[in-house]
Tab-separated table of C-alpha atoms and ligand atoms in Angstrom:
chain	number	residue	atom	x	y	z
A	1	UNK	CA	27.347	-3.227	47.342
A	2	UNK	CA	25.506	-5.293	44.758
A	3	UNK	CA	26.859	-4.813	41.257
A	4	UNK	CA	24.550	-7.208	39.457
A	5	UNK	CA	21.757	-6.084	37.136
A	6	UNK	CA	18.375	-7.721	36.905
A	7	UNK	CA	17.511	-9.231	33.504
A	8	UNK	CA	14.891	-7.415	31.443
A	9	UNK	CA	11.386	-8.733	31.498
A	10	UNK	CA	10.814	-11.267	28.719
A	11	UNK	CA	7.514	-9.542	27.941
A	12	UNK	CA	9.358	-6.663	26.270
A	13	UNK	CA	11.742	-8.272	23.834
A	14	UNK	CA	13.686	-6.126	21.400
A	15	UNK	CA	13.977	-6.647	17.666
A	16	UNK	CA	16.590	-5.215	15.342
A	17	UNK	CA	15.521	-3.404	12.184
A	18	UNK	CA	18.314	-2.880	9.659
A	19	UNK	CA	17.900	-0.692	6.583
A	20	UNK	CA	19.905	-1.957	3.625
A	21	UNK	CA	23.291	-0.557	2.630
A	22	UNK	CA	25.897	1.445	4.491
A	23	UNK	CA	29.527	0.899	5.205
A	24	UNK	CA	31.593	0.566	8.404
A	25	UNK	CA	34.252	3.172	9.094
A	26	UNK	CA	36.239	4.677	11.935
A	27	UNK	CA	37.719	3.438	15.182
A	28	UNK	CA	35.859	1.240	17.592
A	29	UNK	CA	36.459	-0.327	20.975
A	30	UNK	CA	34.330	-3.404	21.588
A	31	UNK	CA	33.610	-4.431	25.214
A	32	UNK	CA	35.733	-6.765	27.325
A	33	UNK	CA	36.333	-10.425	26.614
A	34	UNK	CA	33.587	-12.649	27.988
A	35	UNK	CA	35.750	-15.713	28.660
A	36	UNK	CA	38.447	-13.666	30.394
A	37	UNK	CA	35.873	-11.698	32.434
A	38	UNK	CA	34.229	-14.882	33.792
A	39	UNK	CA	37.580	-16.269	34.851
A	40	UNK	CA	38.693	-12.953	36.373
A	41	UNK	CA	35.637	-12.990	38.671
A	42	UNK	CA	35.961	-16.656	39.614
A	43	UNK	CA	39.678	-16.657	40.330
A	44	UNK	CA	39.773	-13.326	42.148
A	45	UNK	CA	36.819	-14.459	44.297
A	46	UNK	CA	38.711	-17.511	45.585
A	47	UNK	CA	42.094	-15.767	45.790
A	48	UNK	CA	43.566	-14.320	48.958
A	49	UNK	CA	43.498	-10.506	48.928
A	50	UNK	CA	42.106	-7.733	46.775
A	51	UNK	CA	42.220	-8.001	42.985
A	52	UNK	CA	41.453	-5.170	40.590
A	53	UNK	CA	39.766	-5.968	37.280
A	54	UNK	CA	39.781	-3.421	34.482
A	55	UNK	CA	37.881	-3.827	31.215
A	56	UNK	CA	35.395	-6.238	32.861
A	57	UNK	CA	32.522	-7.110	30.527
A	58	UNK	CA	29.288	-6.003	32.204
A	59	UNK	CA	27.153	-8.359	30.156
A	60	UNK	CA	24.323	-10.488	31.487
A	61	UNK	CA	26.481	-13.664	31.354
A	62	UNK	CA	29.396	-12.216	33.295
A	63	UNK	CA	27.077	-10.492	35.777
A	64	UNK	CA	25.490	-13.909	36.390
A	65	UNK	CA	28.904	-15.226	37.431
A	66	UNK	CA	29.503	-12.166	39.576
A	67	UNK	CA	26.050	-12.506	41.167
A	68	UNK	CA	26.757	-16.134	42.093
A	69	UNK	CA	29.863	-15.115	44.026
A	70	UNK	CA	28.048	-12.236	45.711
A	71	UNK	CA	25.509	-14.771	46.952
A	72	UNK	CA	28.446	-16.832	48.294
A	73	UNK	CA	29.802	-13.904	50.309
A	74	UNK	CA	32.309	-12.239	47.985
A	75	UNK	CA	32.243	-8.456	47.894
A	76	UNK	CA	32.693	-6.431	44.708
A	77	UNK	CA	33.178	-2.660	44.628
A	78	UNK	CA	33.356	-0.289	41.705
A	79	UNK	CA	36.346	2.028	41.608
A	80	UNK	CA	35.985	4.317	38.612
A	81	UNK	CA	36.047	1.994	35.634
A	82	UNK	CA	37.561	-0.856	37.641
A	83	UNK	CA	36.041	-3.598	39.748
A	84	UNK	CA	37.658	-4.405	43.084
A	85	UNK	CA	37.190	-7.956	44.317
A	86	UNK	CA	37.872	-8.913	47.920
A	87	UNK	CA	38.810	-12.554	47.562
A	88	UNK	CA	37.799	-14.917	50.355
A	89	UNK	CA	40.441	-17.592	49.724
A	90	UNK	CA	39.987	-21.047	48.222
A	91	UNK	CA	37.940	-22.325	51.163
A	92	UNK	CA	36.248	-19.060	52.143
A	93	UNK	CA	33.027	-19.157	50.108
A	94	UNK	CA	29.795	-19.416	52.066
A	95	UNK	CA	26.859	-21.680	51.298
A	96	UNK	CA	24.309	-20.077	48.942
A	97	UNK	CA	20.778	-19.922	50.340
A	98	UNK	CA	19.129	-20.374	46.921
A	99	UNK	CA	19.771	-21.762	43.447
A	100	UNK	CA	22.663	-19.953	41.749
A	101	UNK	CA	20.947	-18.457	38.683
A	102	UNK	CA	23.413	-18.507	35.802
A	103	UNK	CA	20.965	-17.232	33.187
A	104	UNK	CA	22.046	-18.084	29.651
A	105	UNK	CA	25.687	-18.724	30.485
A	106	UNK	CA	27.247	-22.096	29.658
A	107	UNK	CA	30.688	-20.905	30.762
A	108	UNK	CA	29.372	-19.963	34.222
A	109	UNK	CA	27.638	-23.279	34.673
A	110	UNK	CA	30.393	-25.554	33.438
A	111	UNK	CA	33.276	-23.811	35.220
A	112	UNK	CA	31.312	-23.317	38.438
A	113	UNK	CA	30.286	-26.983	38.518
A	114	UNK	CA	33.987	-27.873	38.921
A	115	UNK	CA	34.514	-25.255	41.594
A	116	UNK	CA	31.349	-26.133	43.526
A	117	UNK	CA	32.164	-29.854	43.472
A	118	UNK	CA	35.131	-29.068	45.730
A	119	UNK	CA	33.237	-27.025	48.337
A	120	UNK	CA	32.167	-28.148	51.791
A	121	UNK	CA	28.547	-27.059	51.172
A	122	UNK	CA	25.721	-28.045	48.821
A	123	UNK	CA	24.774	-25.935	45.817
A	124	UNK	CA	22.302	-25.910	42.940
A	125	UNK	CA	23.259	-24.382	39.586
A	126	UNK	CA	20.345	-23.321	37.381
A	127	UNK	CA	19.730	-21.236	34.295
A	128	UNK	CA	17.261	-20.172	31.635
A	129	UNK	CA	15.442	-22.417	29.148
A	130	UNK	CA	18.339	-22.428	26.667
A	131	UNK	CA	20.943	-23.307	29.307
A	132	UNK	CA	18.657	-26.028	30.666
A	133	UNK	CA	18.669	-27.709	27.244
A	134	UNK	CA	22.451	-27.751	26.837
A	135	UNK	CA	24.519	-30.913	27.461
A	136	UNK	CA	25.974	-31.187	30.965
A	137	UNK	CA	27.001	-34.870	30.974
A	138	UNK	CA	30.340	-33.574	29.711
A	139	UNK	CA	30.997	-32.074	33.161
A	140	UNK	CA	28.921	-34.479	35.285
A	141	UNK	CA	30.907	-37.510	34.045
A	142	UNK	CA	34.471	-36.390	34.898
A	143	UNK	CA	33.373	-34.797	38.181
A	144	UNK	CA	31.655	-38.037	39.196
A	145	UNK	CA	34.839	-39.925	38.334
A	146	UNK	CA	36.702	-37.572	40.708
A	147	UNK	CA	34.339	-38.522	43.524
A	148	UNK	CA	31.956	-35.557	43.295
A	149	UNK	CA	28.232	-35.977	43.902
A	150	UNK	CA	26.465	-34.104	41.154
A	151	UNK	CA	23.047	-34.818	39.695
A	152	UNK	CA	21.412	-33.260	36.670
A	153	UNK	CA	17.752	-33.349	35.789
A	154	UNK	CA	17.324	-36.457	33.548
A	155	UNK	CA	20.973	-37.201	34.359
A	156	UNK	CA	22.494	-34.666	32.019
A	157	UNK	CA	20.859	-31.255	32.065
A	158	UNK	CA	20.661	-28.249	34.389
A	159	UNK	CA	19.708	-27.624	37.113
A	160	UNK	CA	22.741	-29.354	38.603
A	161	UNK	CA	22.479	-30.419	42.262
A	162	UNK	CA	25.928	-30.653	43.841
A	163	UNK	CA	26.409	-32.247	47.240
A	164	UNK	CA	29.370	-30.685	49.013
A	165	UNK	CA	31.832	-32.191	51.459
A	166	UNK	CA	33.030	-34.965	49.143
A	167	UNK	CA	36.658	-36.089	48.970
A	168	UNK	CA	37.772	-35.512	45.404
A	169	UNK	CA	40.656	-37.457	43.878
A	170	UNK	CA	42.790	-36.450	40.908
A	171	UNK	CA	42.107	-38.238	37.624
A	172	UNK	CA	43.574	-38.578	34.155
A	173	UNK	CA	40.857	-37.423	31.801
A	174	UNK	CA	40.384	-37.128	28.054
A	175	UNK	CA	37.255	-35.079	27.245
A	176	UNK	CA	35.027	-36.363	24.428
A	177	UNK	CA	35.369	-33.013	22.591
A	178	UNK	CA	37.944	-30.212	22.613
A	179	UNK	CA	36.334	-27.778	25.042
A	180	UNK	CA	37.771	-25.051	27.254
A	181	UNK	CA	34.730	-25.322	29.472
A	182	UNK	CA	35.227	-29.033	30.194
A	183	UNK	CA	38.981	-28.600	30.611
A	184	UNK	CA	38.493	-25.675	33.002
A	185	UNK	CA	35.813	-27.495	34.997
A	186	UNK	CA	38.091	-30.493	35.590
A	187	UNK	CA	41.132	-28.334	36.413
A	188	UNK	CA	39.124	-26.273	38.924
A	189	UNK	CA	37.859	-29.433	40.621
A	190	UNK	CA	41.499	-30.590	40.522
A	191	UNK	CA	42.432	-27.630	42.729
A	192	UNK	CA	40.324	-29.255	45.451
A	193	UNK	CA	41.334	-32.874	44.762
A	194	UNK	CA	43.944	-35.153	46.294
A	195	UNK	CA	46.944	-35.629	44.044
A	196	UNK	CA	47.342	-34.608	40.429
A	197	UNK	CA	44.590	-34.096	37.852
A	198	UNK	CA	45.556	-34.319	34.193
A	199	UNK	CA	43.422	-33.308	31.224
A	200	UNK	CA	44.481	-34.692	27.845
A	201	UNK	CA	43.059	-32.296	25.280
A	202	UNK	CA	41.666	-34.018	22.178
A	203	UNK	CA	42.176	-30.768	20.209
A	204	UNK	CA	42.918	-27.092	20.759
A	205	UNK	CA	40.695	-25.060	23.062
A	206	UNK	CA	41.114	-21.541	24.445
A	207	UNK	CA	43.772	-21.425	27.161
A	208	UNK	CA	42.597	-18.473	29.284
A	209	UNK	CA	42.177	-20.676	32.366
A	210	UNK	CA	45.758	-21.909	32.270
A	211	UNK	CA	47.159	-18.431	31.655
A	212	UNK	CA	45.106	-16.802	34.375
A	213	UNK	CA	45.503	-19.510	37.020
A	214	UNK	CA	49.256	-19.109	36.460
A	215	UNK	CA	48.926	-15.344	37.003
A	216	UNK	CA	47.063	-16.022	40.281
A	217	UNK	CA	50.021	-18.124	41.421
A	218	UNK	CA	48.801	-21.638	40.639
A	219	UNK	CA	51.305	-24.068	39.202
A	220	UNK	CA	50.084	-25.902	36.129
A	221	UNK	CA	52.252	-28.010	33.862
A	222	UNK	CA	51.756	-28.751	30.181
A	223	UNK	CA	53.327	-31.580	28.231
A	224	UNK	CA	52.089	-31.608	24.673
A	225	UNK	CA	48.308	-31.852	24.932
A	226	UNK	CA	48.366	-32.921	28.629
A	227	UNK	CA	47.707	-30.316	31.322
A	228	UNK	CA	48.242	-31.145	35.005
A	229	UNK	CA	47.342	-29.445	38.258
A	230	UNK	CA	48.081	-30.580	41.811
A	231	UNK	CA	45.355	-30.197	44.397
A	232	UNK	CA	45.619	-28.036	47.507
A	233	UNK	CA	47.125	-24.934	45.881
A	234	UNK	CA	46.001	-21.426	46.832
A	235	UNK	CA	45.414	-18.394	44.623
A	236	UNK	CA	46.903	-14.973	45.357
A	237	UNK	CA	45.215	-11.739	44.253
A	238	UNK	CA	46.172	-10.434	40.794
A	239	UNK	CA	45.191	-7.366	38.754
A	240	UNK	CA	43.502	-8.463	35.544
A	241	UNK	CA	43.299	-6.170	32.490
A	242	UNK	CA	40.590	-7.724	30.301
A	243	UNK	CA	41.207	-7.237	26.555
A	244	UNK	CA	38.419	-6.357	24.113
A	245	UNK	CA	36.569	-9.475	22.955
A	246	UNK	CA	37.661	-10.855	19.578
A	247	UNK	CA	34.331	-12.708	19.382
A	248	UNK	CA	32.505	-9.354	19.512
A	249	UNK	CA	35.026	-7.756	17.147
A	250	UNK	CA	34.315	-10.596	14.680
A	251	UNK	CA	30.950	-9.099	13.624
A	252	UNK	CA	32.736	-5.885	12.698
A	253	UNK	CA	35.579	-7.697	10.941
A	254	UNK	CA	32.951	-9.302	8.730
A	255	UNK	CA	30.857	-6.130	8.368
A	256	UNK	CA	33.792	-3.934	7.327
A	257	UNK	CA	34.981	-6.623	4.902
A	258	UNK	CA	31.631	-7.014	3.101
A	259	UNK	CA	30.454	-3.366	3.103
A	260	UNK	CA	31.598	-1.044	0.317
A	261	UNK	CA	34.658	1.168	1.057
A	262	UNK	CA	34.835	0.078	4.692
A	263	UNK	CA	37.840	0.804	6.871
A	264	UNK	CA	37.591	0.141	10.559
A	265	UNK	CA	40.140	-0.116	13.361
A	266	UNK	CA	39.252	-2.155	16.432
A	267	UNK	CA	41.442	-1.280	19.396
A	268	UNK	CA	42.941	-3.439	22.165
A	269	UNK	CA	41.461	-6.721	20.961
A	270	UNK	CA	42.532	-10.049	22.486
A	271	UNK	CA	44.349	-12.116	19.859
A	272	UNK	CA	45.182	-15.208	21.885
A	273	UNK	CA	46.433	-17.846	19.384
A	274	UNK	CA	43.886	-20.377	20.684
A	275	UNK	CA	41.092	-17.956	19.722
A	276	UNK	CA	42.177	-16.087	16.603
A	277	UNK	CA	40.951	-18.499	13.943
A	278	UNK	CA	38.456	-15.921	12.670
A	279	UNK	CA	41.300	-13.667	11.534
A	280	UNK	CA	43.057	-16.487	9.701
A	281	UNK	CA	39.854	-17.822	8.113
A	282	UNK	CA	38.769	-14.378	6.875
A	283	UNK	CA	42.280	-13.729	5.516
A	284	UNK	CA	42.140	-17.041	3.650
A	285	UNK	CA	38.877	-15.806	2.167
A	286	UNK	CA	40.727	-12.721	0.903
A	287	UNK	CA	39.926	-10.279	3.715
A	288	UNK	CA	42.206	-7.270	4.179
A	289	UNK	CA	42.988	-7.490	7.902
A	290	UNK	CA	46.134	-6.171	9.615
A	291	UNK	CA	47.169	-6.624	13.227
A	292	UNK	CA	49.018	-3.580	14.548
A	293	UNK	CA	50.966	-3.032	17.771
A	294	UNK	CA	50.794	-6.602	19.047
A	295	UNK	CA	51.495	-6.527	22.776
A	296	UNK	CA	50.849	-8.415	26.000
A	297	UNK	CA	48.346	-7.298	28.613
A	298	UNK	CA	48.211	-9.168	31.945
A	299	UNK	CA	49.261	-12.421	30.298
A	300	UNK	CA	47.049	-12.181	27.183
A	301	UNK	CA	48.186	-11.086	23.694
A	302	UNK	CA	46.388	-7.974	22.442
A	303	UNK	CA	46.499	-5.951	19.192
A	304	UNK	CA	44.704	-3.232	17.259
A	305	UNK	CA	43.064	-4.681	14.169
A	306	UNK	CA	42.474	-2.755	10.960
A	307	UNK	CA	40.077	-4.173	8.400
A	308	UNK	CA	39.200	-2.817	4.950
A	309	UNK	CA	36.570	-3.904	2.409
A	310	UNK	CA	37.706	-6.744	0.177
A	311	UNK	CA	36.322	-9.161	-2.386
A	312	UNK	CA	36.001	-12.495	-0.593
A	313	UNK	CA	36.176	-16.034	-1.979
A	314	UNK	CA	34.643	-19.276	-0.677
A	315	UNK	CA	36.959	-21.730	1.103
A	316	UNK	CA	36.899	-25.079	2.921
A	317	UNK	CA	36.717	-24.764	6.704
A	318	UNK	CA	37.648	-27.911	8.653
A	319	UNK	CA	37.826	-29.253	12.201
A	320	UNK	CA	41.025	-27.432	13.247
A	321	UNK	CA	39.636	-24.098	12.028
A	322	UNK	CA	36.472	-24.837	13.987
A	323	UNK	CA	38.382	-25.316	17.264
A	324	UNK	CA	40.023	-21.905	16.860
A	325	UNK	CA	36.887	-20.036	15.776
A	326	UNK	CA	33.964	-21.880	17.343
A	327	UNK	CA	32.058	-18.744	18.420
A	328	UNK	CA	32.811	-16.764	15.265
A	329	UNK	CA	31.407	-19.214	12.711
A	330	UNK	CA	27.954	-17.577	12.459
A	331	UNK	CA	29.634	-14.284	11.465
A	332	UNK	CA	31.910	-16.149	9.047
A	333	UNK	CA	28.804	-17.656	7.363
A	334	UNK	CA	27.648	-14.100	6.539
A	335	UNK	CA	31.026	-13.430	4.924
A	336	UNK	CA	30.749	-16.723	3.017
A	337	UNK	CA	27.335	-15.727	1.669
A	338	UNK	CA	28.927	-12.606	0.101
A	339	UNK	CA	31.952	-14.455	-1.285
A	340	UNK	CA	32.715	-15.606	-4.792
A	341	UNK	CA	32.340	-19.409	-4.851
A	342	UNK	CA	31.308	-22.005	-2.328
A	343	UNK	CA	32.271	-22.348	1.347
A	344	UNK	CA	32.187	-25.833	2.844
A	345	UNK	CA	32.248	-26.269	6.618
A	346	UNK	CA	32.874	-29.682	8.209
A	347	UNK	CA	33.772	-30.909	11.707
A	348	UNK	CA	31.473	-28.403	13.412
A	349	UNK	CA	28.911	-30.631	15.192
A	350	UNK	CA	29.568	-28.654	18.418
A	351	UNK	CA	27.755	-25.715	16.810
A	352	UNK	CA	24.529	-27.641	17.282
A	353	UNK	CA	24.781	-27.450	21.098
A	354	UNK	CA	25.554	-23.768	21.569
A	355	UNK	CA	22.978	-21.180	22.726
A	356	UNK	CA	20.964	-22.429	19.733
A	357	UNK	CA	21.582	-25.067	17.060
A	358	UNK	CA	23.751	-22.655	15.109
A	359	UNK	CA	23.931	-24.851	12.002
A	360	UNK	CA	20.155	-25.110	11.634
A	361	UNK	CA	19.348	-21.566	12.743
A	362	UNK	CA	21.968	-19.922	10.508
A	363	UNK	CA	20.938	-22.091	7.547
A	364	UNK	CA	17.265	-21.095	7.999
A	365	UNK	CA	18.170	-17.414	8.207
A	366	UNK	CA	20.476	-17.532	5.192
A	367	UNK	CA	17.780	-19.295	3.164
A	368	UNK	CA	15.250	-16.632	4.251
A	369	UNK	CA	17.590	-13.987	2.785
A	370	UNK	CA	17.881	-15.881	-0.512
A	371	UNK	CA	21.176	-17.738	-0.038
A	372	UNK	CA	21.590	-21.305	-1.314
A	373	UNK	CA	22.656	-23.403	1.637
A	374	UNK	CA	22.737	-27.142	2.332
A	375	UNK	CA	23.047	-28.624	5.782
A	376	UNK	CA	25.019	-31.674	6.959
A	377	UNK	CA	25.195	-33.179	10.449
A	378	UNK	CA	28.517	-31.500	11.202
A	379	UNK	CA	28.485	-28.459	8.947
A	380	UNK	CA	26.986	-26.734	5.944
A	381	UNK	CA	27.704	-25.590	2.409
A	382	UNK	CA	27.053	-21.987	1.418
A	383	UNK	CA	26.972	-20.835	-2.207
A	384	UNK	CA	28.188	-17.242	-2.177
A	385	UNK	CA	26.518	-14.378	-4.057
A	386	UNK	CA	29.285	-11.841	-4.664
A	387	UNK	CA	26.969	-9.274	-6.283
A	388	UNK	CA	26.245	-5.906	-4.635
A	389	UNK	CA	23.078	-7.238	-3.014
A	390	UNK	CA	24.069	-10.658	-1.765
A	391	UNK	CA	20.958	-10.800	0.424
A	392	UNK	CA	17.302	-9.994	-0.045
A	393	UNK	CA	15.384	-8.571	2.879
A	394	UNK	CA	13.553	-10.784	5.334
A	395	UNK	CA	12.564	-11.753	8.839
A	396	UNK	CA	15.132	-13.647	10.926
A	397	UNK	CA	14.437	-15.638	14.087
A	398	UNK	CA	17.497	-15.393	16.322
A	399	UNK	CA	16.207	-18.169	18.587
A	400	UNK	CA	17.318	-16.005	21.499
A	401	UNK	CA	20.938	-16.495	20.455
A	402	UNK	CA	23.081	-13.346	20.690
A	403	UNK	CA	25.578	-14.349	18.019
A	404	UNK	CA	22.864	-15.216	15.492
A	405	UNK	CA	21.290	-11.769	15.948
A	406	UNK	CA	24.555	-9.849	15.589
A	407	UNK	CA	25.707	-11.904	12.588
A	408	UNK	CA	22.511	-11.256	10.616
A	409	UNK	CA	22.628	-7.563	11.550
A	410	UNK	CA	25.805	-7.308	9.436
A	411	UNK	CA	23.998	-8.866	6.438
A	412	UNK	CA	22.126	-5.541	6.165
A	413	UNK	CA	25.264	-3.993	4.651
A	414	UNK	CA	24.777	-6.129	1.526
A	415	UNK	CA	20.974	-6.470	1.477
A	416	UNK	CA	18.506	-5.133	-1.074
A	417	UNK	CA	15.678	-4.595	1.457
A	418	UNK	CA	15.258	-4.264	5.251
A	419	UNK	CA	16.140	-7.151	7.567
A	420	UNK	CA	14.211	-7.620	10.807
A	421	UNK	CA	15.659	-9.844	13.553
A	422	UNK	CA	13.514	-11.058	16.474
A	423	UNK	CA	14.410	-11.692	20.119
A	424	UNK	CA	17.532	-9.576	20.307
A	425	UNK	CA	17.527	-8.998	24.074
A	426	UNK	CA	20.005	-11.816	24.384
A	427	UNK	CA	22.635	-9.680	22.637
A	428	UNK	CA	23.231	-8.269	26.131
A	429	UNK	CA	24.572	-11.651	27.266
A	430	UNK	CA	27.853	-10.830	25.516
A	431	UNK	CA	27.706	-7.382	23.893
A	432	UNK	CA	25.849	-4.592	25.688
A	433	UNK	CA	25.977	-1.465	23.504
A	434	UNK	CA	26.143	-3.396	20.219
A	435	UNK	CA	23.451	-1.315	18.501
A	436	UNK	CA	25.009	2.045	19.408
A	437	UNK	CA	28.482	0.955	18.328
A	438	UNK	CA	27.223	-0.574	15.077
A	439	UNK	CA	25.224	2.582	14.294
A	440	UNK	CA	28.186	4.847	15.035
A	441	UNK	CA	30.313	2.762	12.693
A	442	UNK	CA	27.756	3.120	9.865
A	443	UNK	CA	25.183	0.301	10.079
A	444	UNK	CA	21.585	1.555	9.696
A	445	UNK	CA	20.299	-0.414	12.694
A	446	UNK	CA	17.474	0.387	15.111
A	447	UNK	CA	16.446	-1.521	18.199
A	448	UNK	CA	12.649	-1.703	18.640
A	449	UNK	CA	10.475	-3.245	21.328
A	450	UNK	CA	8.046	-6.023	20.446
A	451	UNK	CA	5.853	-8.425	22.385
A	452	UNK	CA	7.548	-11.699	23.244
B	501	S3P	C1	34.161	-20.755	26.328
B	501	S3P	C2	34.450	-21.895	25.639
B	501	S3P	C3	33.781	-22.288	24.395
B	501	S3P	C4	33.012	-21.118	23.784
B	501	S3P	C5	32.232	-20.360	24.807
B	501	S3P	C6	33.155	-19.791	25.852
B	501	S3P	C7	34.911	-20.464	27.570
B	501	S3P	O1	32.872	-23.338	24.665
B	501	S3P	O2	32.160	-21.586	22.770
B	501	S3P	O3	31.517	-19.286	24.219
B	501	S3P	O4	34.889	-19.306	28.037
B	501	S3P	O5	35.545	-21.384	28.096
B	501	S3P	P1	33.352	-24.894	24.677
B	501	S3P	O6	34.313	-25.058	25.767
B	501	S3P	O7	32.081	-25.669	24.888
B	501	S3P	O8	33.952	-25.137	23.331
């Protein structure tokens, strides 16, 4: 049975229309974690036996990963709310008969490039216009050093053409930036390489790959910032319970903090220490956030999070914060715009190579809504407006970036006039059902169709 969904036609893009005011209240469950869902599909597909995934995020990005494995002969079945995956074993994938279309998903492309480099067959990894602009030299270089044959268009962009049947050898590698995607790519290729592969992390990056490979029976060792894997190991089926995505919860943490008299509880949210920078940053800004019932779920820490309205203050956000909150920074900028004082962000050059250039695109949107913002190469400075209406109304271009759209939606809670956000279809890459959940919580948001 095919579980994948076809993407919507680009001719009928959606825009968000947000009426000013409102407040966020109640209890909310955001969908499953995107990073964990990708890995659950990949690892269960190459494991021996049947794995059961609960809480899987049925977003366009994760369905792109799932679709790629369907094309390579893995079967997925729905069982109530769960997904059953019949793993084919580490060498059991079959050659795809077409380009693997990974849509908008950088995680799919970078992790799969490592996995595909170790296969006996050829593959081509492609994606949409945004993914085809994103830097891929960061995976091409280490894979080439391992003996893989992988070619990008102009040497460093998708589509990636991977020639199978190569003998990979383990390497010692220090990525140029702290990145879970690069680390995971090299470790996955390391599974298929001779000898040991070691990744020396230049900073902190999310550790879902290490945790989950361990749960699937793979031995990985860590010494300080060095992570090693020995080639030739097999994966055994494991039942993954995907937590709710902290990156999706982040919009609501900001929204409930900046709206008047907000009180919202987000249930079952992943609070992995390599990911929870947004909680610490918002608390430093004065946010009233409490983690309740911290527990472990299939190897990942999870908690309920309660957030209440609070007066926020501007702070300095530096490189270590950035590593722990890379995907949440657009939402944090909205909080900063409502804070008393100035917020200065540095060490965030990686934001420029996400689904959009998130420094430039957020700065343009903030300026459109009347916020004083200055841009540097690796960050920006935001002068907060703590008054009731921090934002004017305006028209925001999301640049087809899901996190830009959802961040500016929350600005409506403190705006003096309507905010309209274009090209919001891409919200489905990470957060299907965002509009309904946001409306139920108290945001006056409508999704409308418009011509692309
Ligand atoms: C991800 C890693 C991060 C993050 C992305 C998801 C992952 O990217 O921004 O949304 O699942 O490994 P980098 O590894 O490029 O920092």
